[in-house]
PDB file of C-alpha atoms in Angstrom:
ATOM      1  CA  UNK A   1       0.000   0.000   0.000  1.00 49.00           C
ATOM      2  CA  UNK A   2       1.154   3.216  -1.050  1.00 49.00           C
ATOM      3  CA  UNK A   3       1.544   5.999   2.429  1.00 49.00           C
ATOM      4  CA  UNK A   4       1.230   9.184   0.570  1.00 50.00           C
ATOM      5  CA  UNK A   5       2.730  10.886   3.638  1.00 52.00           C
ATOM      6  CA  UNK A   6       6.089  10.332   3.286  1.00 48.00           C
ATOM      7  CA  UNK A   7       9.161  10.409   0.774  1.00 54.00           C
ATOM      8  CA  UNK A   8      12.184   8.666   0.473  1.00 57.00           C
ATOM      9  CA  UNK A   9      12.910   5.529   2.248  1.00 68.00           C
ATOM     10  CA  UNK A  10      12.608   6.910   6.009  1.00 85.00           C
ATOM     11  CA  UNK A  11      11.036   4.162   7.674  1.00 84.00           C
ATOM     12  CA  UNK A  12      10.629   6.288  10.576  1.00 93.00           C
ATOM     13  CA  UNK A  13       8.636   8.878   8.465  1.00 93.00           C
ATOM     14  CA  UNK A  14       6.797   6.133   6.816  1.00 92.00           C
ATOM     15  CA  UNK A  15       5.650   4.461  10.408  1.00 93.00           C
ATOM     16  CA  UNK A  16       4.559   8.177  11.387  1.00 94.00           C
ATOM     17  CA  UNK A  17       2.543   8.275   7.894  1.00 94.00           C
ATOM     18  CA  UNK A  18       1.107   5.156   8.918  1.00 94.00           C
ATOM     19  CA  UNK A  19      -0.062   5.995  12.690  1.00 93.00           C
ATOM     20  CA  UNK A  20      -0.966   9.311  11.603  1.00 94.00           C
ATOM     21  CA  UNK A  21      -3.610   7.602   8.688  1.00 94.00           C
ATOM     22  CA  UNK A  22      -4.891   5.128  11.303  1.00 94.00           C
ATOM     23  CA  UNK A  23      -5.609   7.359  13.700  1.00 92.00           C
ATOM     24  CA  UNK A  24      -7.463   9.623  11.393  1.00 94.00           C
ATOM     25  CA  UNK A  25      -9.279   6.368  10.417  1.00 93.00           C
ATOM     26  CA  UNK A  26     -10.249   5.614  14.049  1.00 92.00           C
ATOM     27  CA  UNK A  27     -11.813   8.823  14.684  1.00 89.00           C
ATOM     28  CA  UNK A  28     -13.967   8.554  11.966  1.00 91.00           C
ATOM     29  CA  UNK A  29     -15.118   5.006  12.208  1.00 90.00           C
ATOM     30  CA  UNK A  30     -15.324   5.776  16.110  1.00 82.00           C
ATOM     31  CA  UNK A  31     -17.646   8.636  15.115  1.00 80.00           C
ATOM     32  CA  UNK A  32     -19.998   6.584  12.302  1.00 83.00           C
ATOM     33  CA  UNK A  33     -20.096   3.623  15.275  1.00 81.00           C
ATOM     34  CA  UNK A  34     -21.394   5.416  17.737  1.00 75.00           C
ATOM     35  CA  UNK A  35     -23.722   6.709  15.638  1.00 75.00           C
ATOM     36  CA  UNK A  36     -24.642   3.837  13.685  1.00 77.00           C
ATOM     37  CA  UNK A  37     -25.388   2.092  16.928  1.00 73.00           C
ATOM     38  CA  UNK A  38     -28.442   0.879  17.337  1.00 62.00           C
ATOM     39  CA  UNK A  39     -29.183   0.643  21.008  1.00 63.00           C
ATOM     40  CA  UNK A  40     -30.359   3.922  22.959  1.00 67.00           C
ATOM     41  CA  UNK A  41     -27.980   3.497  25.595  1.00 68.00           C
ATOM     42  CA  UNK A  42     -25.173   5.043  23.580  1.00 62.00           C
ATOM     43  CA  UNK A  43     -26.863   7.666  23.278  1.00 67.00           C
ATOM     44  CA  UNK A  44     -28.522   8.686  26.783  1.00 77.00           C
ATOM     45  CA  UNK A  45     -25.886  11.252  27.009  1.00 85.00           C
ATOM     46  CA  UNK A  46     -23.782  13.329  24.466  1.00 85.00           C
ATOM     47  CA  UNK A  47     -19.986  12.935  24.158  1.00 83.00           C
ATOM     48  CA  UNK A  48     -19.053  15.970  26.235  1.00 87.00           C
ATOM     49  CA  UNK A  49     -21.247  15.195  28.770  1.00 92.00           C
ATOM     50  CA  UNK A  50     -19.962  11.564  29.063  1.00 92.00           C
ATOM     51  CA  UNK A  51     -16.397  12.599  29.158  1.00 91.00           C
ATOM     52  CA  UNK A  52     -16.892  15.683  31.547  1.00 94.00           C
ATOM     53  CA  UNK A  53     -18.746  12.661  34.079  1.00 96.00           C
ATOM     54  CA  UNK A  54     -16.224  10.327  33.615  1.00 94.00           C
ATOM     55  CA  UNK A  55     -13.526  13.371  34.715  1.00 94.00           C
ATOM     56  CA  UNK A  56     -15.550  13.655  37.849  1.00 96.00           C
ATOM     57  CA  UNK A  57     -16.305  10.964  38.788  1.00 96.00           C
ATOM     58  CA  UNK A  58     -12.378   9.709  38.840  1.00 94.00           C
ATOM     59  CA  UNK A  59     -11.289  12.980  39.686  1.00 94.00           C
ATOM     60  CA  UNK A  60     -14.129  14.328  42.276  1.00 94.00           C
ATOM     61  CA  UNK A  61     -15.872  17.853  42.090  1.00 94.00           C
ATOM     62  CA  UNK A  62     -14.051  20.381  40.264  1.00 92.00           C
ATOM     63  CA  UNK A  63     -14.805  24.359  39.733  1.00 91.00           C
ATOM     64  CA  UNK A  64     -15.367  25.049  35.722  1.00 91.00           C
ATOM     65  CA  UNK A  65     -11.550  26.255  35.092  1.00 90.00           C
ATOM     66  CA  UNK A  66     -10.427  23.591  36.733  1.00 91.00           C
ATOM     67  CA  UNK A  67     -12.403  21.203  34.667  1.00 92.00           C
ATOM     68  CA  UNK A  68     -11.620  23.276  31.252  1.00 91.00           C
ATOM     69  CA  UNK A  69      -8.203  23.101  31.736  1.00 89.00           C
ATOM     70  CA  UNK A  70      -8.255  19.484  32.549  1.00 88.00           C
ATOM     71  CA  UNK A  71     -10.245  18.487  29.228  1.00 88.00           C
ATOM     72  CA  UNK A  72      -7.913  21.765  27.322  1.00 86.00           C
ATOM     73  CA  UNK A  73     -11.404  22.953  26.537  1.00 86.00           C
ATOM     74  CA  UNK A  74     -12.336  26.912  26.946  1.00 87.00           C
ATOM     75  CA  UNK A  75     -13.782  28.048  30.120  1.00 87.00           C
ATOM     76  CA  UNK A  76     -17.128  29.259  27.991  1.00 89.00           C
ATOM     77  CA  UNK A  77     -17.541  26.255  26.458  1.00 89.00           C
ATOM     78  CA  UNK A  78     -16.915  23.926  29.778  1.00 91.00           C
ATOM     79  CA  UNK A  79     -19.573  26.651  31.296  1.00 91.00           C
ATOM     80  CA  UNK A  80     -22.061  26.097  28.179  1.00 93.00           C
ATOM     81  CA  UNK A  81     -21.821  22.056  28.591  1.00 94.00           C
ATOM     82  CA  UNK A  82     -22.071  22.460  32.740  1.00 94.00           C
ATOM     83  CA  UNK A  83     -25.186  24.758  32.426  1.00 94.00           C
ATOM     84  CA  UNK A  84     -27.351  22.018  30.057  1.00 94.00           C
ATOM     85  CA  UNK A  85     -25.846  19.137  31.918  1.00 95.00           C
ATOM     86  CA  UNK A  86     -27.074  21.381  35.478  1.00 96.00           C
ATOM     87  CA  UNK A  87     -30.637  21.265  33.165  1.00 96.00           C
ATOM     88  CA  UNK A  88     -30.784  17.956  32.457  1.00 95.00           C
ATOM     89  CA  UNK A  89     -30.390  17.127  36.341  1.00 96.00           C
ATOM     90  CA  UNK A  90     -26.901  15.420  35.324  1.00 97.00           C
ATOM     91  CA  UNK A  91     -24.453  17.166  37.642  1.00 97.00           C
ATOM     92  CA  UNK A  92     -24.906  19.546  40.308  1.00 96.00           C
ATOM     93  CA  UNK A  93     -23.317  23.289  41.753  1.00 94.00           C
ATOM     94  CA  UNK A  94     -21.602  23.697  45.331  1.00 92.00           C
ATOM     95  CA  UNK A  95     -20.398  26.479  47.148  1.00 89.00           C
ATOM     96  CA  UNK A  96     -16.496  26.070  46.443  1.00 86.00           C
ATOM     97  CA  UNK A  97     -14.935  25.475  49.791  1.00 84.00           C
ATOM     98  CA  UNK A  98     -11.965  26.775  48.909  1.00 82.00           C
ATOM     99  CA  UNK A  99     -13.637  30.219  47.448  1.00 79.00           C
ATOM    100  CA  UNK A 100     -17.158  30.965  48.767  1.00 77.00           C
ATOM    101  CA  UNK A 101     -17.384  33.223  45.649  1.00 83.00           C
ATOM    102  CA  UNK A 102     -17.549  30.485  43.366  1.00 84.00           C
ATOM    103  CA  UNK A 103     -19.138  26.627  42.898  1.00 89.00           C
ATOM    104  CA  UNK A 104     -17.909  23.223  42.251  1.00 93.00           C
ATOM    105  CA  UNK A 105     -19.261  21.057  40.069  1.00 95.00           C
ATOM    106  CA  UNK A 106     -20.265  17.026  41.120  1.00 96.00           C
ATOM    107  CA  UNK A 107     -22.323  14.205  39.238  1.00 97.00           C
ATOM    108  CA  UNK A 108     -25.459  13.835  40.226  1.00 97.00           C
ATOM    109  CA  UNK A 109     -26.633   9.957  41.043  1.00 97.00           C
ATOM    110  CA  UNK A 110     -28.719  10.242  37.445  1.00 96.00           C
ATOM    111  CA  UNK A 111     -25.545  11.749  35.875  1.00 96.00           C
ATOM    112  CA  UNK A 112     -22.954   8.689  37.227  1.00 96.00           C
ATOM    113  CA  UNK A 113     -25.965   6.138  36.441  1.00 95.00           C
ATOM    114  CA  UNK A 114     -26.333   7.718  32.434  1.00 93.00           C
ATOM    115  CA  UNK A 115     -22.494   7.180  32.227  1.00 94.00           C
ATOM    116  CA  UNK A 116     -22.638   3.646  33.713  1.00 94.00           C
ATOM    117  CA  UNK A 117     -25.211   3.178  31.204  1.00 91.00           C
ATOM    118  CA  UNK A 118     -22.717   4.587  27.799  1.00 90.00           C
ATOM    119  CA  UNK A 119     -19.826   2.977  29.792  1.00 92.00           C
ATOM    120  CA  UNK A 120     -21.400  -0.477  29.875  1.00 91.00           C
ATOM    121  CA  UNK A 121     -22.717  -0.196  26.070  1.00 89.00           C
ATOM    122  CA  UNK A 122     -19.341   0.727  25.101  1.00 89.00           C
ATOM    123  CA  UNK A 123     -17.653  -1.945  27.024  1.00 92.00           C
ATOM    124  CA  UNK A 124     -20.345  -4.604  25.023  1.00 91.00           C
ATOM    125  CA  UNK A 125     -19.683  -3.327  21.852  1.00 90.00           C
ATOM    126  CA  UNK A 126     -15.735  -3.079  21.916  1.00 93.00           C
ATOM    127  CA  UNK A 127     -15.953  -6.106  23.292  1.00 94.00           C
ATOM    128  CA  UNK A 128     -18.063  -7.847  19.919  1.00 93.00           C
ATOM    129  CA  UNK A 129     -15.566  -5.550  17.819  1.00 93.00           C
ATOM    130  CA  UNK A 130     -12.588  -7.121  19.484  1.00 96.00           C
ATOM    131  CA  UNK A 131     -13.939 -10.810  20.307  1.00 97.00           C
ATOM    132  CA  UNK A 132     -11.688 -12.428  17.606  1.00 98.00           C
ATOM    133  CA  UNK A 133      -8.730 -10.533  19.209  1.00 97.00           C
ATOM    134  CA  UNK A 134      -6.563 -12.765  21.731  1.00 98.00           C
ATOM    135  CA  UNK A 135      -6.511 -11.608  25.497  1.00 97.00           C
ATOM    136  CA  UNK A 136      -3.040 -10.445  25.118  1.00 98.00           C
ATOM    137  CA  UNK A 137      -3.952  -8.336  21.803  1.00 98.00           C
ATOM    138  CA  UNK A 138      -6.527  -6.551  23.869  1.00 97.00           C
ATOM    139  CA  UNK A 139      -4.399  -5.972  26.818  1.00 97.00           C
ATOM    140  CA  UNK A 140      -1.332  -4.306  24.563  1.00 97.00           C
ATOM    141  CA  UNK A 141      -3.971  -2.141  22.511  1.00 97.00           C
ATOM    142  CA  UNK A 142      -5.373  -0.858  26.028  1.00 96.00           C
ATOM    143  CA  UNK A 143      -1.738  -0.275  27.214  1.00 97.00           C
ATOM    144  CA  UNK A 144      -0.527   1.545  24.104  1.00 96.00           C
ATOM    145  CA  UNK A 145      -3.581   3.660  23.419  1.00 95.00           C
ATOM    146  CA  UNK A 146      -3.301   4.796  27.616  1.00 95.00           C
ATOM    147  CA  UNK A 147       0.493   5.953  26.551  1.00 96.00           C
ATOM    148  CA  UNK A 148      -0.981   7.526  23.431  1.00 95.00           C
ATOM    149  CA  UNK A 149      -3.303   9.101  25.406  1.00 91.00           C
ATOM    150  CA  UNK A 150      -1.050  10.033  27.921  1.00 92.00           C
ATOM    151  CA  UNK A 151       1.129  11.792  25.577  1.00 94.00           C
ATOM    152  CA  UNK A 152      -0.833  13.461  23.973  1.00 91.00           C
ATOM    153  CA  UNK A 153      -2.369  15.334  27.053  1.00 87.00           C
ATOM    154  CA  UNK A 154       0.970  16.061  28.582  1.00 89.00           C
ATOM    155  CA  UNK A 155       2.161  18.067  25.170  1.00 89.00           C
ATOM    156  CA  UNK A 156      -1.337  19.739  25.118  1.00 83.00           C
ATOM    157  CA  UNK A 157      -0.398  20.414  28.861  1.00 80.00           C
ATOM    158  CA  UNK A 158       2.531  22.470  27.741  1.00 82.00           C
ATOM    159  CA  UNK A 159       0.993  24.529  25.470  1.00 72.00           C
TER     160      UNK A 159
END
């Protein structure tokens, strides 16, 4: 297969052409599959909802900047998401402890039970996507999409 992406005979280059096409590839086909999905419990809660829940509930209550620059989102936006999320009864304001002037924000038992819902359907469906892959296959893709993850956060962090 040609990699349009590089020149020469750089294998290096040409490896970085090929992660750089795959993940492309798996942020599209991650988008049309969660779509495409058929069952409503994908889609009891939007994705920024589900990953600003997630944050929480590993991380505890946060105030808004804390949370924006956690997810490298913009305060107004984080604020937007919080305020429909507040709506739908999905997480709930706190005086801040630290700063009676402002509010922390914590899921809401509804909130942590919609993302146990997504969680769960995820879990199902990766695992009928995956259920020809070997135990060990499964356990090195988890390990090296955590350090791609990983890595990707901490240069985002120095920006």
């Amino acid at each position: 297969m040609r990699d349009d992406h590089t020149t020469g005979t750089d294998p290096d280059a040409a490896t970085l052409g090929r992660i750089e096409t795959e993940i492309a590839l798996l942020m599209r086909l991650g988008e049309a599959t969660r779509r495409a999905t058929g069952t409503a419990e994908h889609r009891v809660l939007d994705r920024a909802a589900y990953v600003i829940l997630r944050h929480l509930d590993k991380a505890g209550p946060q105030n808004v900047s804390a949370l924006a620059a956690r997810l490298n989102l913009d305060g107004s936006t984080v604020t937007r998401q919080v305020s429909a999320m507040q709506r739908d009864g999905l997480i709930a304001r706190t005086p801040d402890p630290a700063d009676g002037r402002g509010t922390v924000i914590s899921p809401t038992p509804a909130g942590l039970q919609r993302m146990a819902a997504v969680r769960a359907a995820r879990t199902r469906l990766y695992g009928d996507i995956l259920a020809d892959w070997t135990g060990d296959d499964r356990d090195t893709l988890a390990n090296l999409l955590h350090r791609l993850n990983e890595a990707l956060d901490a240069r985002n962090r120095r920006r």
